[in-house]
Coordinates of C-alpha atoms in Angstrom, one line a residue:
X178 CA 44.0 -33.5 -11.0
X179 CA 45.6 -30.1 -11.2
X180 CA 43.5 -27.3 -12.6
X181 CA 44.0 -26.1 -16.1
X182 CA 46.3 -23.3 -16.9
X183 CA 44.5 -20.1 -15.9
X184 CA 46.4 -18.1 -18.6
X185 CA 44.6 -20.2 -21.3
X186 CA 42.3 -18.0 -23.2
X187 CA 38.7 -19.1 -22.5
X188 CA 36.0 -19.1 -25.2
X189 CA 32.5 -20.4 -25.8
X190 CA 33.6 -22.5 -28.8
X191 CA 32.6 -25.8 -27.2
X192 CA 36.2 -26.9 -26.6
X193 CA 37.6 -27.8 -30.0
X194 CA 41.1 -28.6 -28.6
X195 CA 39.6 -30.9 -26.0
X196 CA 37.5 -32.6 -28.7
X197 CA 40.6 -33.4 -30.6
X198 CA 42.2 -34.8 -27.5
X199 CA 39.0 -36.8 -26.9
X200 CA 39.2 -38.4 -30.3
X201 CA 42.8 -39.3 -29.7
X202 CA 41.9 -40.9 -26.4
X203 CA 39.1 -42.9 -28.0
X204 CA 41.4 -44.2 -30.7
X205 CA 43.6 -45.7 -28.1
X206 CA 40.8 -47.4 -26.3
X207 CA 38.7 -48.5 -29.3
X208 CA 38.0 -52.0 -30.4
X209 CA 36.7 -52.9 -33.9
X210 CA 33.8 -55.4 -34.2
X211 CA 35.2 -56.8 -37.5
X212 CA 34.7 -60.2 -36.1
X213 CA 30.9 -59.8 -36.4
X214 CA 29.9 -60.5 -40.0
X215 CA 28.4 -57.4 -41.6
X216 CA 29.6 -54.8 -39.2
X217 CA 33.1 -54.1 -40.5
X218 CA 34.3 -50.7 -39.5
X219 CA 32.1 -50.2 -36.5
X220 CA 33.9 -49.6 -33.2
X221 CA 32.9 -50.6 -29.6
X222 CA 34.4 -48.4 -26.9
X223 CA 34.7 -49.8 -23.4
X224 CA 35.0 -46.8 -21.0
X225 CA 36.8 -49.0 -18.4
X226 CA 39.4 -50.0 -21.0
X227 CA 39.2 -53.7 -20.2
X228 CA 40.7 -56.5 -22.2
X229 CA 37.5 -58.3 -23.2
X230 CA 37.3 -59.9 -26.6
X231 CA 36.0 -57.4 -29.1
X232 CA 33.2 -59.6 -30.3
X233 CA 32.1 -60.5 -26.7
X234 CA 32.2 -56.8 -25.7
X235 CA 30.1 -55.9 -28.8
X236 CA 27.3 -58.3 -27.8
X237 CA 26.9 -56.6 -24.4
X238 CA 24.1 -54.1 -23.9
X239 CA 20.3 -54.0 -23.8
X240 CA 19.6 -54.9 -27.4
X241 CA 18.4 -58.4 -28.4
X242 CA 20.5 -59.7 -31.3
X243 CA 17.6 -59.6 -33.8
X244 CA 16.7 -56.1 -32.8
X245 CA 20.3 -55.0 -32.9
X246 CA 20.9 -56.5 -36.4
X247 CA 17.7 -55.0 -37.9
X248 CA 18.4 -51.6 -36.4
X249 CA 21.9 -51.5 -37.7
X250 CA 20.7 -52.4 -41.2
X251 CA 18.4 -49.4 -41.1
X252 CA 20.8 -47.0 -39.3
X253 CA 23.8 -47.5 -41.5
X254 CA 22.1 -45.3 -44.1
X255 CA 22.2 -42.4 -41.7
X256 CA 25.9 -42.3 -40.9
X257 CA 27.1 -38.6 -40.8
X258 CA 23.5 -37.3 -40.6
X259 CA 21.5 -35.3 -38.1
X260 CA 18.9 -37.9 -37.0
X261 CA 17.1 -35.7 -34.5
X262 CA 13.8 -36.0 -36.4
X263 CA 14.6 -38.6 -39.0
X264 CA 14.4 -41.9 -37.2
X265 CA 11.7 -43.8 -35.3
X266 CA 13.3 -45.6 -32.4
X267 CA 12.1 -48.7 -30.7
X268 CA 10.6 -48.4 -27.2
X269 CA 13.0 -50.9 -25.7
X270 CA 15.7 -48.2 -25.5
X271 CA 13.3 -45.6 -23.9
X272 CA 12.8 -44.5 -20.3
X273 CA 9.3 -43.7 -19.0
X274 CA 9.9 -39.9 -19.1
X275 CA 9.4 -37.2 -21.7
X276 CA 12.1 -34.7 -22.6
X277 CA 10.0 -31.8 -21.4
X278 CA 9.6 -33.7 -18.1
X279 CA 13.3 -34.4 -17.9
X280 CA 13.9 -30.6 -18.2
X281 CA 12.4 -30.4 -14.7
X282 CA 15.0 -32.8 -13.4
X283 CA 17.6 -30.1 -13.7
X284 CA 16.0 -28.4 -10.7
X285 CA 17.0 -31.1 -8.2
X286 CA 19.8 -29.0 -6.7
X287 CA 18.1 -25.6 -7.2
X288 CA 19.0 -24.6 -3.7
X289 CA 22.5 -23.8 -5.2
X290 CA 20.9 -21.0 -7.2
X291 CA 19.2 -19.8 -3.9
X292 CA 22.7 -19.6 -2.4
X293 CA 24.0 -17.8 -5.4
X294 CA 21.3 -15.1 -5.0
X295 CA 22.0 -14.7 -1.3
X296 CA 25.7 -14.5 -1.8
X297 CA 27.4 -11.1 -1.7
X298 CA 30.7 -12.2 -3.1
X299 CA 30.4 -12.0 -6.9
X300 CA 32.9 -14.8 -7.4
X301 CA 31.4 -17.2 -4.9
X302 CA 28.1 -16.4 -6.5
X303 CA 29.5 -18.0 -9.7
X304 CA 30.8 -21.0 -7.7
X305 CA 27.3 -21.8 -6.5
X306 CA 25.7 -21.2 -9.9
X307 CA 28.4 -23.2 -11.8
X308 CA 27.9 -26.1 -9.3
X309 CA 24.2 -26.1 -10.1
X310 CA 24.9 -26.5 -13.8
X311 CA 27.5 -29.3 -13.1
X312 CA 24.9 -31.1 -11.0
X313 CA 22.6 -31.7 -13.9
X314 CA 25.1 -34.0 -15.6
X315 CA 24.6 -36.7 -13.1
X316 CA 21.0 -37.1 -14.4
X317 CA 22.3 -36.8 -18.0
X318 CA 24.5 -39.9 -17.7
X319 CA 21.5 -42.2 -17.9
X320 CA 21.7 -44.1 -21.1
X321 CA 17.9 -44.5 -21.6
X322 CA 16.3 -42.2 -24.1
X323 CA 13.4 -39.9 -23.0
X324 CA 10.3 -39.8 -25.2
X325 CA 10.2 -37.0 -27.8
X326 CA 7.5 -34.6 -26.6
X327 CA 4.2 -34.3 -28.6
X328 CA 3.8 -30.7 -29.9
X329 CA 1.9 -28.8 -27.2
X330 CA 2.9 -31.3 -24.5
X331 CA 3.7 -29.7 -21.1
X332 CA 5.1 -30.6 -17.7
X333 CA 4.3 -28.9 -14.4
X334 CA 6.1 -29.2 -11.2
X335 CA 5.3 -27.9 -7.7
X336 CA 6.2 -29.2 -4.2
X337 CA 9.9 -28.9 -4.7
X338 CA 10.7 -26.2 -2.1
X339 CA 9.0 -23.0 -3.2
X340 CA 9.8 -23.6 -6.9
X341 CA 7.3 -23.5 -9.7
X342 CA 8.2 -25.1 -13.0
X343 CA 6.5 -25.2 -16.4
X344 CA 7.9 -26.6 -19.7
X345 CA 6.2 -26.9 -23.1
X346 CA 7.1 -28.4 -26.5
X347 CA 6.8 -25.3 -28.7
X348 CA 8.0 -26.7 -32.0
X349 CA 8.0 -30.2 -33.6
X350 CA 10.2 -29.5 -36.7
X351 CA 12.7 -28.6 -35.6
X352 CA 12.1 -30.1 -32.1
X353 CA 12.3 -27.2 -29.6
X354 CA 11.3 -27.2 -25.9
X355 CA 11.0 -24.2 -23.6
X356 CA 11.0 -24.1 -19.8
X357 CA 10.6 -21.6 -17.0
X358 CA 11.3 -22.0 -13.3
X359 CA 10.9 -19.5 -10.6
X360 CA 11.0 -18.9 -6.9
X361 CA 11.8 -15.9 -4.6
X362 CA 15.5 -16.1 -5.5
X363 CA 15.7 -16.6 -9.2
X364 CA 14.1 -17.2 -12.6
X365 CA 15.4 -19.9 -14.9
X366 CA 14.6 -19.7 -18.6
X367 CA 15.7 -22.1 -21.3
X368 CA 15.0 -22.7 -25.0
X369 CA 16.3 -26.1 -25.8
X370 CA 17.1 -27.5 -29.3
X371 CA 19.5 -30.2 -30.2
X372 CA 21.5 -31.1 -33.3
X373 CA 23.0 -34.5 -33.7
X374 CA 25.6 -36.3 -35.8
X375 CA 25.2 -40.1 -36.1
X376 CA 28.7 -41.8 -36.4
X377 CA 27.7 -45.5 -36.7
X378 CA 27.9 -46.8 -33.2
X379 CA 28.0 -43.4 -31.5
X380 CA 26.2 -40.1 -31.6
X381 CA 27.3 -36.6 -31.0
X382 CA 24.7 -34.2 -29.5
X383 CA 25.2 -30.5 -29.9
X384 CA 23.1 -28.4 -27.4
X385 CA 21.8 -25.5 -29.5
X386 CA 20.1 -24.0 -26.5
X387 CA 19.9 -20.7 -24.6
X388 CA 19.9 -20.9 -20.8
X389 CA 19.5 -17.7 -18.7
X390 CA 19.3 -17.4 -14.9
X391 CA 18.3 -14.1 -13.3
X392 CA 19.2 -13.7 -9.7
X393 CA 16.5 -11.5 -8.2
X394 CA 18.3 -9.7 -5.4
X395 CA 20.7 -7.8 -7.7
X396 CA 19.2 -8.5 -11.1
X397 CA 22.3 -10.4 -12.2
X398 CA 21.9 -12.4 -15.4
X399 CA 23.9 -15.6 -16.0
X400 CA 24.3 -17.2 -19.5
X401 CA 25.4 -20.8 -20.0
X402 CA 27.3 -22.4 -22.9
X403 CA 27.6 -26.2 -22.2
X404 CA 29.9 -28.7 -23.9
X405 CA 28.7 -31.2 -26.5
X406 CA 27.7 -34.8 -25.4
X407 CA 28.8 -38.0 -27.0
X408 CA 26.9 -41.3 -26.7
X409 CA 29.1 -44.3 -27.3
X410 CA 28.0 -47.9 -28.1
X411 CA 24.5 -47.0 -29.3
X412 CA 23.9 -50.4 -31.0
X413 CA 26.9 -52.6 -30.0
X414 CA 28.3 -52.9 -26.5
X415 CA 27.4 -51.1 -23.2
X416 CA 26.1 -47.7 -23.9
X417 CA 27.8 -44.9 -22.0
X418 CA 27.9 -41.1 -22.2
X419 CA 30.7 -38.5 -22.0
X420 CA 30.7 -34.7 -22.3
X421 CA 34.2 -33.6 -23.2
X422 CA 35.0 -29.9 -23.6
X423 CA 34.4 -26.7 -21.8
X424 CA 31.4 -25.2 -20.0
X425 CA 31.3 -21.4 -19.9
X426 CA 29.0 -19.6 -17.4
X427 CA 29.1 -15.8 -17.9
X428 CA 27.8 -13.1 -15.6
X429 CA 26.4 -10.8 -18.3
X430 CA 26.0 -8.0 -15.8
X431 CA 29.6 -7.8 -14.6
X432 CA 31.7 -9.7 -17.2
X433 CA 32.9 -12.3 -14.6
X434 CA 32.7 -15.9 -15.8
X435 CA 33.5 -19.5 -15.0
X436 CA 35.3 -21.8 -17.4
X437 CA 35.2 -25.5 -16.5
X438 CA 36.8 -28.2 -18.5
X439 CA 35.1 -31.7 -18.7
X440 CA 38.0 -34.1 -19.1
X441 CA 37.7 -36.6 -21.9
X442 CA 37.5 -40.3 -20.9
X443 CA 41.0 -41.8 -21.6
X444 CA 42.6 -45.2 -21.5
X445 CA 41.3 -47.4 -18.7
X446 CA 38.8 -44.7 -17.8
X447 CA 41.4 -42.1 -16.9
X448 CA 39.9 -38.6 -16.5
X449 CA 36.3 -39.8 -16.8
X450 CA 33.8 -37.6 -14.9
X451 CA 36.6 -35.1 -13.9
X452 CA 35.9 -31.3 -14.1
X453 CA 38.2 -28.5 -13.2
X454 CA 38.7 -24.8 -14.0
X455 CA 38.4 -21.3 -12.6
X456 CA 36.2 -18.4 -11.8
X457 CA 37.6 -15.4 -13.5
X458 CA 36.9 -11.7 -13.0
X459 CA 36.1 -9.4 -15.9
X460 CA 39.8 -8.9 -16.5
X461 CA 40.2 -12.7 -17.0
X462 CA 42.2 -13.1 -13.8
X463 CA 41.6 -16.3 -11.9
X464 CA 40.0 -15.8 -8.5
X465 CA 38.7 -19.2 -7.4
X466 CA 39.7 -22.7 -8.7
X467 CA 37.0 -25.4 -8.9
X468 CA 37.5 -29.1 -9.2
X469 CA 35.6 -32.3 -8.8
X470 CA 33.7 -35.0 -10.6
X471 CA 30.3 -34.4 -12.2
X472 CA 29.0 -37.7 -10.9
X473 CA 30.1 -37.1 -7.3
X474 CA 30.9 -33.6 -6.0
X475 CA 32.4 -30.2 -6.7
X476 CA 34.8 -28.2 -4.5
X477 CA 36.4 -24.8 -4.6
X478 CA 39.4 -22.9 -3.2
X479 CA 40.6 -19.2 -3.6
X480 CA 43.6 -18.9 -5.8
X481 CA 46.3 -16.3 -6.8
X482 CA 46.8 -14.8 -10.2
X483 CA 48.9 -17.9 -11.2
X484 CA 46.0 -20.2 -10.4
X485 CA 47.7 -21.6 -7.3
X486 CA 45.7 -22.1 -4.0
X487 CA 46.2 -19.2 -1.6
X488 CA 48.1 -19.9 1.5
X489 CA 45.9 -20.5 4.5
X490 CA 42.9 -21.6 2.4
X491 CA 41.6 -25.1 2.0
X492 CA 39.5 -26.9 -0.6
X493 CA 35.8 -26.8 0.4
X494 CA 33.0 -28.9 -1.0
X495 CA 30.1 -27.0 -2.4
X496 CA 27.9 -29.8 -3.9
X497 CA 27.6 -33.5 -3.5
X498 CA 25.3 -35.9 -5.3
X499 CA 22.4 -37.2 -3.2
X500 CA 22.1 -40.9 -2.4
X501 CA 20.6 -42.8 -5.2
X502 CA 18.5 -46.0 -5.3
X503 CA 20.4 -49.3 -5.8
X504 CA 20.0 -51.3 -9.0
X505 CA 17.2 -49.1 -10.3
X506 CA 16.0 -50.4 -13.7
X507 CA 16.2 -47.0 -15.4
X508 CA 19.1 -45.6 -13.3
X509 CA 16.6 -43.1 -11.7
X510 CA 17.5 -41.0 -8.7
X511 CA 15.0 -40.5 -5.9
X512 CA 14.2 -37.1 -7.4
X513 CA 13.6 -38.6 -10.9
X514 CA 11.0 -41.0 -9.3
X515 CA 9.5 -38.0 -7.5
X516 CA 9.0 -35.9 -10.6
X517 CA 7.7 -38.9 -12.5
X518 CA 4.9 -39.3 -10.0
X519 CA 1.9 -37.2 -9.2
X520 CA 3.5 -36.1 -5.9
X521 CA 4.9 -33.1 -7.7
X522 CA 1.7 -32.3 -9.7
X523 CA -0.3 -29.2 -8.9
X524 CA -4.1 -29.0 -8.5
X525 CA -6.0 -29.3 -11.8
X526 CA -3.0 -30.7 -13.7
X527 CA -3.0 -29.6 -17.4
X528 CA -4.3 -32.4 -19.6
X529 CA -1.2 -31.9 -21.8
X530 CA 1.1 -33.0 -19.0
X531 CA 3.7 -35.7 -19.7
X532 CA 2.7 -37.8 -16.7
X533 CA -0.6 -38.6 -18.6
X534 CA 1.0 -40.0 -21.7
X535 CA -0.2 -43.6 -22.2
X536 CA 3.0 -44.8 -23.8
X537 CA 5.1 -43.4 -20.9
X538 CA 2.8 -45.0 -18.3
X539 CA 2.7 -48.4 -20.1
X540 CA 6.5 -48.5 -20.2
X541 CA 6.7 -47.6 -16.5
X542 CA 4.5 -50.6 -15.9
X543 CA 6.8 -52.8 -18.0
X544 CA 4.4 -53.4 -20.9
X545 CA 6.7 -52.7 -23.8
X546 CA 4.2 -53.9 -26.5
X547 CA 1.5 -51.5 -25.3
X548 CA 4.0 -48.7 -24.9
X549 CA 5.1 -49.1 -28.6
X550 CA 1.5 -49.2 -29.8
X551 CA 0.5 -46.1 -27.8
X552 CA 3.7 -44.3 -29.0
X553 CA 2.8 -45.0 -32.6
X554 CA -0.8 -43.8 -32.0
X555 CA 0.3 -40.5 -30.5
X556 CA 2.8 -39.9 -33.4
X557 CA 0.1 -40.6 -36.0
X558 CA -2.3 -38.3 -34.3
X559 CA 0.4 -35.6 -34.3
X560 CA 0.9 -36.1 -38.0
X561 CA -2.9 -35.8 -38.6
X562 CA -2.9 -32.5 -36.7
X563 CA -0.1 -31.2 -38.8
X564 CA -2.0 -32.1 -42.0
X565 CA -5.1 -30.2 -40.6
X566 CA -3.1 -27.2 -39.7
X567 CA -1.5 -27.0 -43.2
X568 CA -5.0 -27.5 -44.8
X569 CA -6.3 -24.6 -42.7
X570 CA -3.3 -22.4 -43.4
X571 CA -2.7 -22.1 -39.6
X572 CA 0.4 -22.2 -37.4
X573 CA 0.8 -23.9 -34.0
X574 CA 0.8 -21.3 -31.2
X575 CA 2.2 -22.3 -27.8
X576 CA 0.2 -21.5 -24.7
X577 CA 2.9 -20.5 -22.2
X578 CA 5.8 -19.3 -24.3
X579 CA 6.0 -16.8 -27.2
X580 CA 8.4 -16.9 -30.1
X581 CA 10.5 -13.8 -30.2
X582 CA 12.4 -12.2 -33.1
X583 CA 15.7 -13.0 -31.4
X584 CA 18.0 -15.4 -33.1
X585 CA 20.6 -16.6 -30.5
X586 CA 24.0 -17.8 -31.9
X587 CA 25.6 -20.9 -30.4
X588 CA 28.9 -22.6 -31.2
X589 CA 26.8 -25.2 -33.2
X590 CA 24.2 -23.0 -35.0
X591 CA 21.5 -20.5 -34.5
X592 CA 18.5 -20.8 -32.2
X593 CA 15.0 -19.4 -32.4
X594 CA 14.3 -18.0 -28.9
X595 CA 11.0 -18.6 -27.0
X596 CA 10.2 -16.4 -24.1
X597 CA 7.9 -17.2 -21.1
X598 CA 4.8 -15.0 -21.4
X599 CA 3.6 -15.1 -17.8
X600 CA 0.3 -16.6 -18.5
X601 CA 1.0 -19.8 -16.6
X602 CA 1.6 -17.8 -13.4
X603 CA -1.9 -16.2 -13.8
X604 CA -3.4 -19.7 -14.6
X605 CA -1.7 -21.2 -11.5
X606 CA -2.7 -18.4 -9.2
X607 CA -6.4 -18.7 -10.3
X608 CA -6.3 -22.5 -9.7
X609 CA -4.5 -22.3 -6.4
X610 CA -7.0 -19.7 -5.0
X611 CA -10.0 -22.0 -5.8
X612 CA -11.4 -24.5 -3.4
X613 CA -11.3 -27.3 -6.0
X614 CA -9.6 -30.4 -4.7
X615 CA -9.4 -33.5 -6.9
X616 CA -7.4 -36.7 -6.7
X617 CA -5.0 -37.0 -9.6
X618 CA -3.9 -40.4 -10.9
X619 CA -3.3 -41.9 -14.3
X620 CA -6.6 -42.3 -16.0
X621 CA -8.3 -39.5 -14.1
X622 CA -7.4 -37.1 -16.9
X623 CA -7.0 -38.1 -20.6
X624 CA -3.7 -36.9 -22.2
X625 CA -4.7 -34.1 -24.5
X626 CA -2.0 -31.8 -26.0
X627 CA -4.0 -31.5 -29.2
X628 CA -4.8 -28.2 -31.0
X629 CA -7.9 -29.7 -32.6
X630 CA -10.4 -31.8 -30.7
X631 CA -11.9 -33.8 -33.6
X632 CA -8.9 -34.8 -35.6
X633 CA -8.6 -38.6 -35.7
X634 CA -5.3 -40.4 -36.2
X635 CA -6.7 -42.1 -39.3
X636 CA -7.7 -38.8 -41.0

């Protein structure tokens, strides 16, 4: 696919024109499930654009019919709403991973940020960094939902190169997570908050986050604005995910930037996964074209001011997805399995760590009934803690991140920014310098993100 017109004015608006095109494409490939009594008006979208009967296509997916029917009766009242914190979802659509844990999965290809830091060419530096941010979408295509983190829940990761990672659920209403990763080449800081819009059989997810990468060698700061994500066939049909629109990565130090366009999925799957765009200098002149698929690989080639490849140059691959397990139940990569284990856990793991969640562990072992019971118990305990805080006139205070006075604007709303306070580095250094060695496994540490020790769920 040819790159987009380099003369097109880039922005961080989330790609409104592309969204309109996306909606048009969906209209062409959409089938109504009017044949199913009680579901008139719902649409089932087949990303492959096949010719299956609409009713048969609607029955595909992971839902049992009775679960699907009862869930739709509840969810039809929320059409048009932000359901981020409004709806309790059944465990059968979850994966055994928490959202603060999944934040660490973004680090699989962190070597690309190492290369960006080592690179002297300012435009190639953005090629490496942009490829890192493209690589995370392979993990995001999974259609299983992560567990919502409990307030105060954390996730720690070591043993991935020389990287140290910590994330924490810093707010429950609205749900906000914060994360910090660091090695000798870069720091990665994110405040993550989502806004949703439920559309019946689909869901739009707007990333009201702030992501900043600082490359240590030159102190370069990179800022990311990602596209929205759309989940299709939530209840009826085979669930699938698309992220149509533009991703903008800006070098806030020099003004250079990358604008990459995620093509919308069209008829018979045309354009699905495809990404293309340019690295621009501060004068908005194209310097390098980038093209590829977010589920396969990305390549680059120097270009002229018209966006055409320079004579004597060739398209070179900069990133390719690693080999993945075959027929994995939750569509996990090898890296996802690694971070979901204790292999990446540090000495003296925090008791608030996601790996220790009893609902997560039960689901991992295939016990859906126990997972649902444990999930409900954790949520009720969380509500009890909220009542106690309100009765005491107290506020929850995160351990590893501080709320700042900064309000960060995004294309979809404003975000309260949380900043890494450095205390985790001190904590980790003290633990690592000790002689303490203990075997960590599920059950060796009780999951404990709680602010108060003596608050019972039944309070």
